[in-house]
Tab-separated table of C-alpha atoms in Angstrom:
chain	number	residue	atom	x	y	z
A	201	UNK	CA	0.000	0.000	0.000
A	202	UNK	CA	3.112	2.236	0.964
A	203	UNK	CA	4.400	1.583	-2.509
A	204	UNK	CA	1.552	2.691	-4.076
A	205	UNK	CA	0.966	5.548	-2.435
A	206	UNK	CA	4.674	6.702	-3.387
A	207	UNK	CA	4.337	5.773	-6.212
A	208	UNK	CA	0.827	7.800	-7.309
A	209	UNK	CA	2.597	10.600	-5.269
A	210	UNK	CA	5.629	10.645	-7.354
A	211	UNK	CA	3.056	10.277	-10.759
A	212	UNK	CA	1.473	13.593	-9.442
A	213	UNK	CA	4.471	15.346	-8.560
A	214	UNK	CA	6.009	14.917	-12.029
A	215	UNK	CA	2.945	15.804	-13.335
A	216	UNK	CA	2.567	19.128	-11.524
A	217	UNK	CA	6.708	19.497	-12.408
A	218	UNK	CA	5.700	19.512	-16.254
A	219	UNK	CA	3.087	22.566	-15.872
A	220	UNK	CA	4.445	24.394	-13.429
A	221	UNK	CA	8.104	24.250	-14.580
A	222	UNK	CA	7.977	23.032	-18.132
A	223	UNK	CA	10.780	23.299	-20.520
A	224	UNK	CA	9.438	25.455	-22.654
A	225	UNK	CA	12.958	26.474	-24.940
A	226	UNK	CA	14.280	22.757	-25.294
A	227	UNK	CA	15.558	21.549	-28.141
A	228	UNK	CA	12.968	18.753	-27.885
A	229	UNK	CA	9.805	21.590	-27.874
A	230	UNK	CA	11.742	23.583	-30.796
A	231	UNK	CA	11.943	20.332	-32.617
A	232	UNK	CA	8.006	18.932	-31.966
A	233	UNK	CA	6.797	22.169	-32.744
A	234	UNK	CA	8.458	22.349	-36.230
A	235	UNK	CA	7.279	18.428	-36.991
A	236	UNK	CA	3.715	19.398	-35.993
A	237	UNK	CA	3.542	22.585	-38.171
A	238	UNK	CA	4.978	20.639	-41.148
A	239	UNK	CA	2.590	17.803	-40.736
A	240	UNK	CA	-0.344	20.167	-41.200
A	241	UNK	CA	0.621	23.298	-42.256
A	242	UNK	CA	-1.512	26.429	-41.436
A	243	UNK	CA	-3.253	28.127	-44.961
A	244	UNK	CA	-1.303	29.693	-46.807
A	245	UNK	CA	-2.059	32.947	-48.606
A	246	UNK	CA	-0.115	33.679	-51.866
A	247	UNK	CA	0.166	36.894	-52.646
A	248	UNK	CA	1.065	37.280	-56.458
A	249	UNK	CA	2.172	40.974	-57.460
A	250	UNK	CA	5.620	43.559	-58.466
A	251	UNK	CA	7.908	44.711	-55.549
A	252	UNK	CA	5.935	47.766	-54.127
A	253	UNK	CA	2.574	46.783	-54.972
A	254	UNK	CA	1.332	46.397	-51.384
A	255	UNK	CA	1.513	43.103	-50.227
A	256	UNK	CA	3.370	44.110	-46.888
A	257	UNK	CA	0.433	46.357	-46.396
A	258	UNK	CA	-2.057	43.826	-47.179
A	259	UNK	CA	-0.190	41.529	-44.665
A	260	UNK	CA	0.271	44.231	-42.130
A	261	UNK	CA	-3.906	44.925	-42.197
A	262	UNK	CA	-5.048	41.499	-42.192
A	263	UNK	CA	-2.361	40.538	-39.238
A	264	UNK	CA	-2.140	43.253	-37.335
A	265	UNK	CA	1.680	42.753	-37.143
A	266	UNK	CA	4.140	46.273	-37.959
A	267	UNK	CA	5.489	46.579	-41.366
A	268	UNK	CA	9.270	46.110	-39.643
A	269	UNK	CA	8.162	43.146	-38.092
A	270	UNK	CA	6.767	41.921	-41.338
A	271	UNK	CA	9.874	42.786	-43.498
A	272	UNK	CA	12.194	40.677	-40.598
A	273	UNK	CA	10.072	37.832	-40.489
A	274	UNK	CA	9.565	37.004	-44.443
A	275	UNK	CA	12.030	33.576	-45.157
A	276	UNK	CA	13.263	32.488	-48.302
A	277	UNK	CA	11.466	29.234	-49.824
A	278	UNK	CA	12.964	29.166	-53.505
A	279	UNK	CA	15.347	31.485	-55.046
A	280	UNK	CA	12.738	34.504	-54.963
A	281	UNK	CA	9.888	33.138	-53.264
A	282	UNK	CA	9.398	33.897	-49.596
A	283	UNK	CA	6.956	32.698	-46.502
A	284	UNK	CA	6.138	35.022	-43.720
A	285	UNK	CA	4.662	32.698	-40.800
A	286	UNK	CA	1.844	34.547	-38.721
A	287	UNK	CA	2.719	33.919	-35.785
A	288	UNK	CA	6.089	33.202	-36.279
A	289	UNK	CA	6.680	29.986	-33.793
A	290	UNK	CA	3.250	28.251	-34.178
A	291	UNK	CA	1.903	29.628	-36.926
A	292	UNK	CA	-2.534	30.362	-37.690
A	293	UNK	CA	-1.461	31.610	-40.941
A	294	UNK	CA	1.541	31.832	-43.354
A	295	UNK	CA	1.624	34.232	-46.790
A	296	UNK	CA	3.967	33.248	-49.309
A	297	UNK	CA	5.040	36.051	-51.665
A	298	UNK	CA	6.570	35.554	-55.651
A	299	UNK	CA	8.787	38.904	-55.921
A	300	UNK	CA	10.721	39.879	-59.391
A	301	UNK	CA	7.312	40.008	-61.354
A	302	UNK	CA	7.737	42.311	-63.751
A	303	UNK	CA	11.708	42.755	-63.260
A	304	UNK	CA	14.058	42.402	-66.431
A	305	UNK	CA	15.649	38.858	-66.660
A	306	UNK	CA	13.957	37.175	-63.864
A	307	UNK	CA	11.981	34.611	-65.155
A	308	UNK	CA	9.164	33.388	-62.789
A	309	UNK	CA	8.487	29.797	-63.453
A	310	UNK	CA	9.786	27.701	-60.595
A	311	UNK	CA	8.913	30.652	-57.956
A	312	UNK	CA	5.410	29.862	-59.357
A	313	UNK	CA	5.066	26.459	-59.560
A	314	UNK	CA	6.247	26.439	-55.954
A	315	UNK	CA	3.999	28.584	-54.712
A	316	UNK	CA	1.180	27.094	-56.489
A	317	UNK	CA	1.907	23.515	-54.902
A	318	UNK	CA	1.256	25.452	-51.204
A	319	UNK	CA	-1.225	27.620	-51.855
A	320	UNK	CA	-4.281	27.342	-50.366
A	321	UNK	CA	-6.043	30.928	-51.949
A	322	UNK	CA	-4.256	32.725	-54.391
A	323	UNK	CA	-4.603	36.693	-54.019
A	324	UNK	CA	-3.234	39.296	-56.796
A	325	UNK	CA	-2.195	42.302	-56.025
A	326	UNK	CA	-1.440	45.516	-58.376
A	327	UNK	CA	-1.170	49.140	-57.602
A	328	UNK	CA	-4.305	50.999	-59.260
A	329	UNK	CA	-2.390	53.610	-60.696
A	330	UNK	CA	0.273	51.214	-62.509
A	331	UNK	CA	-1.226	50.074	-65.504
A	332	UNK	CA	2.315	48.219	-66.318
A	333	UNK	CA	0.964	44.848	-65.203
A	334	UNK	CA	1.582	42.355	-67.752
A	335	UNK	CA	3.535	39.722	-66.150
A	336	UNK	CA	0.985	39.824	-63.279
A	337	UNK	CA	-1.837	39.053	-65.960
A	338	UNK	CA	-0.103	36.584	-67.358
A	339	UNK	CA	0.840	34.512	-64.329
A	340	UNK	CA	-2.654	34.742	-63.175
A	341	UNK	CA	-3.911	33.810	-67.056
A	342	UNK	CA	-1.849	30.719	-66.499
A	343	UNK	CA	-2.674	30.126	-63.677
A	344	UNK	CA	-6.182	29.841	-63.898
A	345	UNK	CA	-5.775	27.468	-66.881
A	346	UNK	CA	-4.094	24.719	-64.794
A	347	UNK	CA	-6.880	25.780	-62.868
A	348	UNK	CA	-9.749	26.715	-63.717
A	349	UNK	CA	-11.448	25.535	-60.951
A	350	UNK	CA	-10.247	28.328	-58.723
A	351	UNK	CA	-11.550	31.239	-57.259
A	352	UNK	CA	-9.203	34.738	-57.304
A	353	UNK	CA	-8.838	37.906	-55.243
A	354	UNK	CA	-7.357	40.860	-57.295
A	355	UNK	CA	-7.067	43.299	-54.757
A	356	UNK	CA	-6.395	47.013	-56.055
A	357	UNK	CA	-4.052	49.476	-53.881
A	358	UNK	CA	-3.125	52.741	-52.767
A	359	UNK	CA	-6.072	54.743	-54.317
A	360	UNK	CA	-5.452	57.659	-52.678
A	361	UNK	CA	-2.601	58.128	-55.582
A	362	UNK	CA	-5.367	58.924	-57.864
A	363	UNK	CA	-7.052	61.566	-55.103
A	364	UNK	CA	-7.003	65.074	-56.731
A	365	UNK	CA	-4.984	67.072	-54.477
A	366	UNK	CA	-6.166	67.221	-50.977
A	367	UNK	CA	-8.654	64.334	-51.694
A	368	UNK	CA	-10.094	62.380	-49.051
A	369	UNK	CA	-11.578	58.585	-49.330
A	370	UNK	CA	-15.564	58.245	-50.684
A	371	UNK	CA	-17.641	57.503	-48.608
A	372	UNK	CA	-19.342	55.191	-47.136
A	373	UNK	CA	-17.064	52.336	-49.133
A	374	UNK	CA	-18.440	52.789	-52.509
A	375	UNK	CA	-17.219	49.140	-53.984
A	376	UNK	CA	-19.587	46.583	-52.799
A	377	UNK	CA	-20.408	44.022	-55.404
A	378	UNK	CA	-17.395	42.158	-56.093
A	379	UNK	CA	-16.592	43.440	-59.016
A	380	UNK	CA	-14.415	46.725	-57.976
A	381	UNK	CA	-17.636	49.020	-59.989
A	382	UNK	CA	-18.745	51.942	-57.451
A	383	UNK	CA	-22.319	50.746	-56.354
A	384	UNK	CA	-24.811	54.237	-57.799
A	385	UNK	CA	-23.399	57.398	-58.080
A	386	UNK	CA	-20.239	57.473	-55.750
A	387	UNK	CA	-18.158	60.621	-55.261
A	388	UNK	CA	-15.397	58.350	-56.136
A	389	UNK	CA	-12.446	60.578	-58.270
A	390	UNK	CA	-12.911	60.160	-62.017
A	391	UNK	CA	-9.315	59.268	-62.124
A	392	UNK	CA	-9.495	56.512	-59.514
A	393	UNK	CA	-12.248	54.922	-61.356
A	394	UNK	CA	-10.973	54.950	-65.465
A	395	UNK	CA	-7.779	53.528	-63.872
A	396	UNK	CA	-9.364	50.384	-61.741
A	397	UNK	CA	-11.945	50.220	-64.763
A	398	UNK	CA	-8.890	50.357	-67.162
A	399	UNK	CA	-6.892	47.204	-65.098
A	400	UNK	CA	-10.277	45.281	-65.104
A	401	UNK	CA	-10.788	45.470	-69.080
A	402	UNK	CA	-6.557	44.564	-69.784
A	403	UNK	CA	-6.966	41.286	-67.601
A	404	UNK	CA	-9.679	40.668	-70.029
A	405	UNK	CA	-11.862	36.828	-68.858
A	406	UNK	CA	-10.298	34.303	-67.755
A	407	UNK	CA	-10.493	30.719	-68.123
A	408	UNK	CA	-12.651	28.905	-66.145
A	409	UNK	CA	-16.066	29.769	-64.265
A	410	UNK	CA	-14.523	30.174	-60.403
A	411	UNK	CA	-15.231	33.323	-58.626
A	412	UNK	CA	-13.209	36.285	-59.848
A	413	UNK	CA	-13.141	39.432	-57.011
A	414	UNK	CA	-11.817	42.887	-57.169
A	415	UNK	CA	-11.711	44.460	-54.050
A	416	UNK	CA	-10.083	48.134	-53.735
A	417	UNK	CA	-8.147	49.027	-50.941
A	418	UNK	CA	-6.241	51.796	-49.375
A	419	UNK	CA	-4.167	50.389	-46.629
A	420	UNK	CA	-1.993	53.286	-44.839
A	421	UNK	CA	-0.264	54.241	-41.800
A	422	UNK	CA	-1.590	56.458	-39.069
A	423	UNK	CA	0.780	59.228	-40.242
A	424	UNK	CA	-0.236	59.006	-43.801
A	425	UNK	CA	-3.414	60.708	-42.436
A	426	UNK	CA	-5.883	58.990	-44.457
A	427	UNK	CA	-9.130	58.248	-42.765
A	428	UNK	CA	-10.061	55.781	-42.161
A	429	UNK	CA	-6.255	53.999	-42.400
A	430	UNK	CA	-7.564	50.619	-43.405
A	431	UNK	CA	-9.980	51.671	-45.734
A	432	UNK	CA	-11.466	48.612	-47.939
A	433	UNK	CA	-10.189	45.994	-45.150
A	434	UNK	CA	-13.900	45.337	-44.373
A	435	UNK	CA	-14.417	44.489	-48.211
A	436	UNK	CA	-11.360	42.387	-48.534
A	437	UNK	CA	-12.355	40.078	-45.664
A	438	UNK	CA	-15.648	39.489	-46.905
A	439	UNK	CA	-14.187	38.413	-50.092
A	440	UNK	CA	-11.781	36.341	-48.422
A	441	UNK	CA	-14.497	34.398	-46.208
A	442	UNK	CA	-16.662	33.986	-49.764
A	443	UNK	CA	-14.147	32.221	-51.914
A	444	UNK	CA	-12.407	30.151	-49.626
A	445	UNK	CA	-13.208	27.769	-46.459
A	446	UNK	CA	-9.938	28.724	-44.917
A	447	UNK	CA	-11.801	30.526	-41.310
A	448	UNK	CA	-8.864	33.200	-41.876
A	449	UNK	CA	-11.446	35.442	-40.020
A	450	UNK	CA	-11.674	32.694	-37.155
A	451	UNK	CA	-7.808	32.414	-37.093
A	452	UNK	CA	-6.434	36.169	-36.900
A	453	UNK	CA	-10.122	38.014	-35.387
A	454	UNK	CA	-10.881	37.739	-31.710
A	455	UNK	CA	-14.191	37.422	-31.030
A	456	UNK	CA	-15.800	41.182	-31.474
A	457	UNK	CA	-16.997	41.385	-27.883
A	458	UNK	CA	-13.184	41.379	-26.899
A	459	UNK	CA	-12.784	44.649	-26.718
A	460	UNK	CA	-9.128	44.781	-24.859
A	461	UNK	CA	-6.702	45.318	-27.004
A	462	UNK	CA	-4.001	42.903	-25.528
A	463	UNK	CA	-6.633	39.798	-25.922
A	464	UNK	CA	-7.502	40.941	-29.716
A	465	UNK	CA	-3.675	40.625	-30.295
A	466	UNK	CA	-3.331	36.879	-28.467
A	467	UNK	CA	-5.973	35.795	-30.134
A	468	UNK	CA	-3.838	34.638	-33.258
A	469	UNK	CA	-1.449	33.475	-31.200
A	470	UNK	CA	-3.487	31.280	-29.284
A	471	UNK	CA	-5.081	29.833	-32.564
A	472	UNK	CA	-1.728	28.902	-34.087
A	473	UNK	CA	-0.771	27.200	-30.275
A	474	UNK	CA	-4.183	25.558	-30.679
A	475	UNK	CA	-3.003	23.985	-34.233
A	476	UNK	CA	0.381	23.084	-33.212
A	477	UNK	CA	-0.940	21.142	-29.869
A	478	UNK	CA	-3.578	19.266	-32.514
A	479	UNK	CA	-0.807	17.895	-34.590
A	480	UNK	CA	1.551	17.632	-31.747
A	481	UNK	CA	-1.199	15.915	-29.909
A	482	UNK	CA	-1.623	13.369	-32.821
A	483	UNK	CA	1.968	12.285	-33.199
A	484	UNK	CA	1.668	8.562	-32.459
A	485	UNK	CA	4.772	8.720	-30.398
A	486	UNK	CA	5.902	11.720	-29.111
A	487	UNK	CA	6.950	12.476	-25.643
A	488	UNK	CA	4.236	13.426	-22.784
A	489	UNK	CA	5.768	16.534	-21.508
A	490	UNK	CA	6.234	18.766	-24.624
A	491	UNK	CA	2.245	19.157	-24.789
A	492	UNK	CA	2.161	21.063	-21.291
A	493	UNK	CA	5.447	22.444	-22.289
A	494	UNK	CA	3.598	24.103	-26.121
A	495	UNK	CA	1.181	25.451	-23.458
A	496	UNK	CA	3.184	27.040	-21.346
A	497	UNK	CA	5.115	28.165	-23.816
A	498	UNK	CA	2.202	29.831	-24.783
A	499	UNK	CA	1.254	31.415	-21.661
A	500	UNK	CA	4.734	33.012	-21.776
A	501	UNK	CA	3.735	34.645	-25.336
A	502	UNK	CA	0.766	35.156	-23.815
A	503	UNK	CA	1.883	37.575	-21.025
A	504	UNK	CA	4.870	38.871	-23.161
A	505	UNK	CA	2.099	40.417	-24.992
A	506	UNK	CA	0.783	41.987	-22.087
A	507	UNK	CA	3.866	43.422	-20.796
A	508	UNK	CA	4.192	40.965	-17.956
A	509	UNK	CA	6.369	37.989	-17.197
A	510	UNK	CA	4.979	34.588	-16.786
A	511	UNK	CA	6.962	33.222	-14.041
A	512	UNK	CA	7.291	29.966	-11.445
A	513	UNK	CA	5.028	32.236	-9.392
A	514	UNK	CA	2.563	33.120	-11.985
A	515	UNK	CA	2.032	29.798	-13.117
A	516	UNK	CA	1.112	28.752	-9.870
A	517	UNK	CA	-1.396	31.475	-9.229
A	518	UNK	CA	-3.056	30.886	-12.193
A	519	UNK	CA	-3.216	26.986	-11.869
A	520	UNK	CA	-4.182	27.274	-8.180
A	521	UNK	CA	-6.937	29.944	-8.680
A	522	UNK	CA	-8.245	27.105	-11.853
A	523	UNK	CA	-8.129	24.918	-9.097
A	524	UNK	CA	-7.790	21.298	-8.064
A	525	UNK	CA	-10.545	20.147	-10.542
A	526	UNK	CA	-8.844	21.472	-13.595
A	527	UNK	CA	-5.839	19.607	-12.397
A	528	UNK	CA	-7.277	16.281	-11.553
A	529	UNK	CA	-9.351	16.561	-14.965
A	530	UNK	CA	-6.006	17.948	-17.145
A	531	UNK	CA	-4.272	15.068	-15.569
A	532	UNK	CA	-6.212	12.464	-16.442
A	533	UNK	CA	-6.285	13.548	-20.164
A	534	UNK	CA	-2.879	13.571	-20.146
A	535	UNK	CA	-2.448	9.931	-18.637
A	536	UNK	CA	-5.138	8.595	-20.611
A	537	UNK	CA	-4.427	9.731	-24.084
A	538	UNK	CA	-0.967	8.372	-23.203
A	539	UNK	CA	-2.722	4.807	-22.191
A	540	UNK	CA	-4.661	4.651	-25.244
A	541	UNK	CA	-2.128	5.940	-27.593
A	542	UNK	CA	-0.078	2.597	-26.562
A	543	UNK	CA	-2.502	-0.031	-27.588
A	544	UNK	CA	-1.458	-1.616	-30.667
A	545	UNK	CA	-3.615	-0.688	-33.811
A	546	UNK	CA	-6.495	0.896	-32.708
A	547	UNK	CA	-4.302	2.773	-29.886
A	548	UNK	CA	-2.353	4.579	-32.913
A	549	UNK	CA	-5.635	5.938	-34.438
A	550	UNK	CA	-8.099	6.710	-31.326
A	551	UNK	CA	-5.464	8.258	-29.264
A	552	UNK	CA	-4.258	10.350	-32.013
A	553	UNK	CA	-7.607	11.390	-32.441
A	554	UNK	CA	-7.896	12.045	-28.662
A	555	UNK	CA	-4.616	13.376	-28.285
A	556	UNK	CA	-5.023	15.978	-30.988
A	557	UNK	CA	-8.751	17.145	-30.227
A	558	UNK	CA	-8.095	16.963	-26.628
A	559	UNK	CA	-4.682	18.637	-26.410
A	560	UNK	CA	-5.645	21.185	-28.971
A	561	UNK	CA	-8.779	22.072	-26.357
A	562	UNK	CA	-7.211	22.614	-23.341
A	563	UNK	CA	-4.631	24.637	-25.078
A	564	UNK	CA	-7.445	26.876	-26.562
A	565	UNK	CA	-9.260	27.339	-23.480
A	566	UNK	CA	-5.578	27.468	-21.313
A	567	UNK	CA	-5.227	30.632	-23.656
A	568	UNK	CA	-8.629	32.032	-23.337
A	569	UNK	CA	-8.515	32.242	-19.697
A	570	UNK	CA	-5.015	33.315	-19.624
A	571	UNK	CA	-6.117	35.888	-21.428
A	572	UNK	CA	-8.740	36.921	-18.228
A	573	UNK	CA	-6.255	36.228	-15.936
A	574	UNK	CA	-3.590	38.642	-17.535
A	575	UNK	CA	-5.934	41.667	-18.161
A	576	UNK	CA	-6.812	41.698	-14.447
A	577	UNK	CA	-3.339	41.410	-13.329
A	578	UNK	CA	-2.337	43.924	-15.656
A	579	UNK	CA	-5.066	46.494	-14.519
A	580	UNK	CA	-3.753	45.561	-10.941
A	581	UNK	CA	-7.621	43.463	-10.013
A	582	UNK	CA	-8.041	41.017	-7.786
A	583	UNK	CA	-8.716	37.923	-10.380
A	584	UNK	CA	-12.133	36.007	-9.485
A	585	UNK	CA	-11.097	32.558	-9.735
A	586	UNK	CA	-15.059	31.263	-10.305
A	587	UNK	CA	-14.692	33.978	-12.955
A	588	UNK	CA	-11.339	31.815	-14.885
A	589	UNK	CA	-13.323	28.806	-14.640
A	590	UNK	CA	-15.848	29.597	-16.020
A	591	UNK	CA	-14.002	32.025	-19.007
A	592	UNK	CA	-12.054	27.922	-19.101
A	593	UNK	CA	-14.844	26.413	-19.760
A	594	UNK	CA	-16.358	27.674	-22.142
A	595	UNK	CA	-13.576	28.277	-24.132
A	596	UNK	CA	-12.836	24.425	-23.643
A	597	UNK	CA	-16.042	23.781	-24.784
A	598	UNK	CA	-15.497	26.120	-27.711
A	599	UNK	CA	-12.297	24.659	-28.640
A	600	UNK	CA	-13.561	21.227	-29.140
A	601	UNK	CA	-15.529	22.510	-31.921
A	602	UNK	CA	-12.991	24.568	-33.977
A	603	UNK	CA	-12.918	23.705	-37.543
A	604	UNK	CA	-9.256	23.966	-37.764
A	605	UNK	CA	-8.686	22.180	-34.554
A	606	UNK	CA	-11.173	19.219	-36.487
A	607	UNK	CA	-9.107	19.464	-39.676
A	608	UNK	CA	-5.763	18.645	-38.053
A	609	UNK	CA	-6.722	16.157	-36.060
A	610	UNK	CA	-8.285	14.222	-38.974
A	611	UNK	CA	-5.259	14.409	-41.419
């Protein structure tokens, strides 16, 4: 009975080890974490357009990240093809960008075929003033007839360029339908609209019957003093969320009731967590520990965010004030999926399934409520600890439902 004892004592004490002092920078983590992402990579977004068209900008609006942060992060993938991963270490999104177009003896054809074997949406991207467009047109024309099948943003930038002096943007947002055409009689700038009207009629049709969308956009900086800044961004998400089944939305968008900043920025971050744990959760062998590891890792992002530390101390604050039920309930996932994951056959296949949905969960909810948790500390409140268990579960309960969490698990 003694034995026993020790030994379910020394069970729970390495347990309680793993998620109150994980290793969150080993080489083992670092390593998982790169294996999950590349099992089931997040969607991709290729952005096809000349140096300077705005694709940083496009980036930069639908991310939220700072164009420096943007331009440091992109990553070579071919000789002129480049990834930017959104986040950068677990990843809800990644963009993939073929530069050169249009430059004198580049020749685009392996860039391209690259980037057409990740894609998962493929998004043009021209100036409206720059008329100059040719080898854009023609890598989209041949593009669509490999595949006609699908669908195609051309999104049209930096409008104010064809403002009369001292112009300002129409509105409400004139271009509605899909089509870039001002919906009735728009004080949109003559200029502005013979120049989209004028790319429009050079792409001429293309092949195939897949949706075709031109969405304008003017995408500036504070200091540009446009207003508003990210005018068209509206328009460009809903034409992303109509041509594609990607939940970018879902991915990079907090839920609108957030209304704190600081959780409307971890949002992505928990999201690409949330993905990683699903395929790190469905490894058929990997080791125990680097799952509460990922999510303390991400609790550390978490409060970076915030401008706090996440600490020994912290981490058992916020596991104590989830309390003893979370921890009885979290360890018992984590023993069983182990259990199951061991049984030959079946074991490989239910426990990854169990694993991934599970783990991906309880990071998604971990996040959520870490989320709470920081925003009190931060505004120096008392934290209600009913309060984190319930913002836990619900977010658990949400996070067993997530369509990307579903995808990854299944692959």
């Amino acid at each position: 009975m003694n034995n026993v004892r020790t030994q379910k004592r020394w069970t729970w004490n390495r347990f309680r080890k793993m998620i109150i002092e994980p290793r969150v920078d080993s080489a083992e983590l670092k390593a998982a974490l790169r294996q999950a992402v590349s099992r089931q990579p997040p969607p991709v977004l290729w952005l096809i357009g000349k140096t300077q068209s705005g694709k940083t900008s496009i980036i930069r609006a639908l991310t939220g990240s700072d164009s420096a942060e943007i331009g440091t992060g992109f990553k070579p993938c071919t000789r002129s093809a480049r990834f930017y991963d959104y986040p950068p270490e677990a990843p809800a999104v990644r963009f993939l960008d073929t530069r050169g177009l249009g430059e004198v003896a580049y020749d685009p054809a392996e860039d391209i075929h690259y980037c057409e074997s990740q894609a998962h949406l493929a998004v043009a991207v021209m100036k409206a003033t720059d008329m100059r467009q040719e080898a854009v047109f023609e890598a989209i024309r041949a593009l669509r007839r490999r595949h006609p099948d699908w669908p195609l943003l051309v999104v049209q930038t930096c409008l104010h360029e064809a403002y009369p002096v001292g112009g300002e943007h129409p509105l409400p947002y004139p271009f509605g339908s899909g089509d870039g055409e001002a919906a009735g009689k728009q004080n949109v700038p003559t200029d502005l609209s013979r120049a989209l009207r004028e790319q429009r009629s050079r792409l001429g049709k293309l092949a195939g019957t897949a949706h075709v969308l031109w969405v304008p956009v003017d995408l500036t900086l504070a200091e540009d003093d446009f207003n508003p800044p990210d005018y068209g961004l509206e328009a460009l998400w809903a034409a992303i969320e109509s041509v594609s089944s990607l939940g970018l939305q879902s991915l990079l968008r907090a839920d609108p009731e957030l209304r704190d900043a600081y959780s409307r920025a971890a949002h992505p971050h928990i999201m690409g967590y949330t993905a990683a744990a699903a395929g790190l959760g469905a490894l058929p062998v990997v080791d125990l520990a680097l799952v509460p590891a990922l999510q303390i890792k991400l609790l550390h992002t978490l409060a970076s965010l915030y401008k706090l530390t996440w600490n020994t101390r912290t981490s058992s604050e916020f596991f104590s004030l989830l309390g003893t039920g979370f921890m009885a309930a979290y360890g018992l996932r984590w023993a069983g999926r182990g259990a199951i994951k061991l049984i030959p056959g079946w074991g490989q296949t239910a426990g990854a399934l169990w694993g991934a949905t599970s783990s991906a969960a309880v990071t998604y909810a971990l996040g959520k409520s870490a989320c709470y948790y920081l925003n009190k500390k931060s505004d120096g409140i008392a934290v209600d600890a009913q309060a984190l268990r319930d913002v836990y579960a619900s977010a658990f309960a949400r996070g067993r439902s997530l369509p990307m969490v579903n995808k990854r698990s299944q692959s």
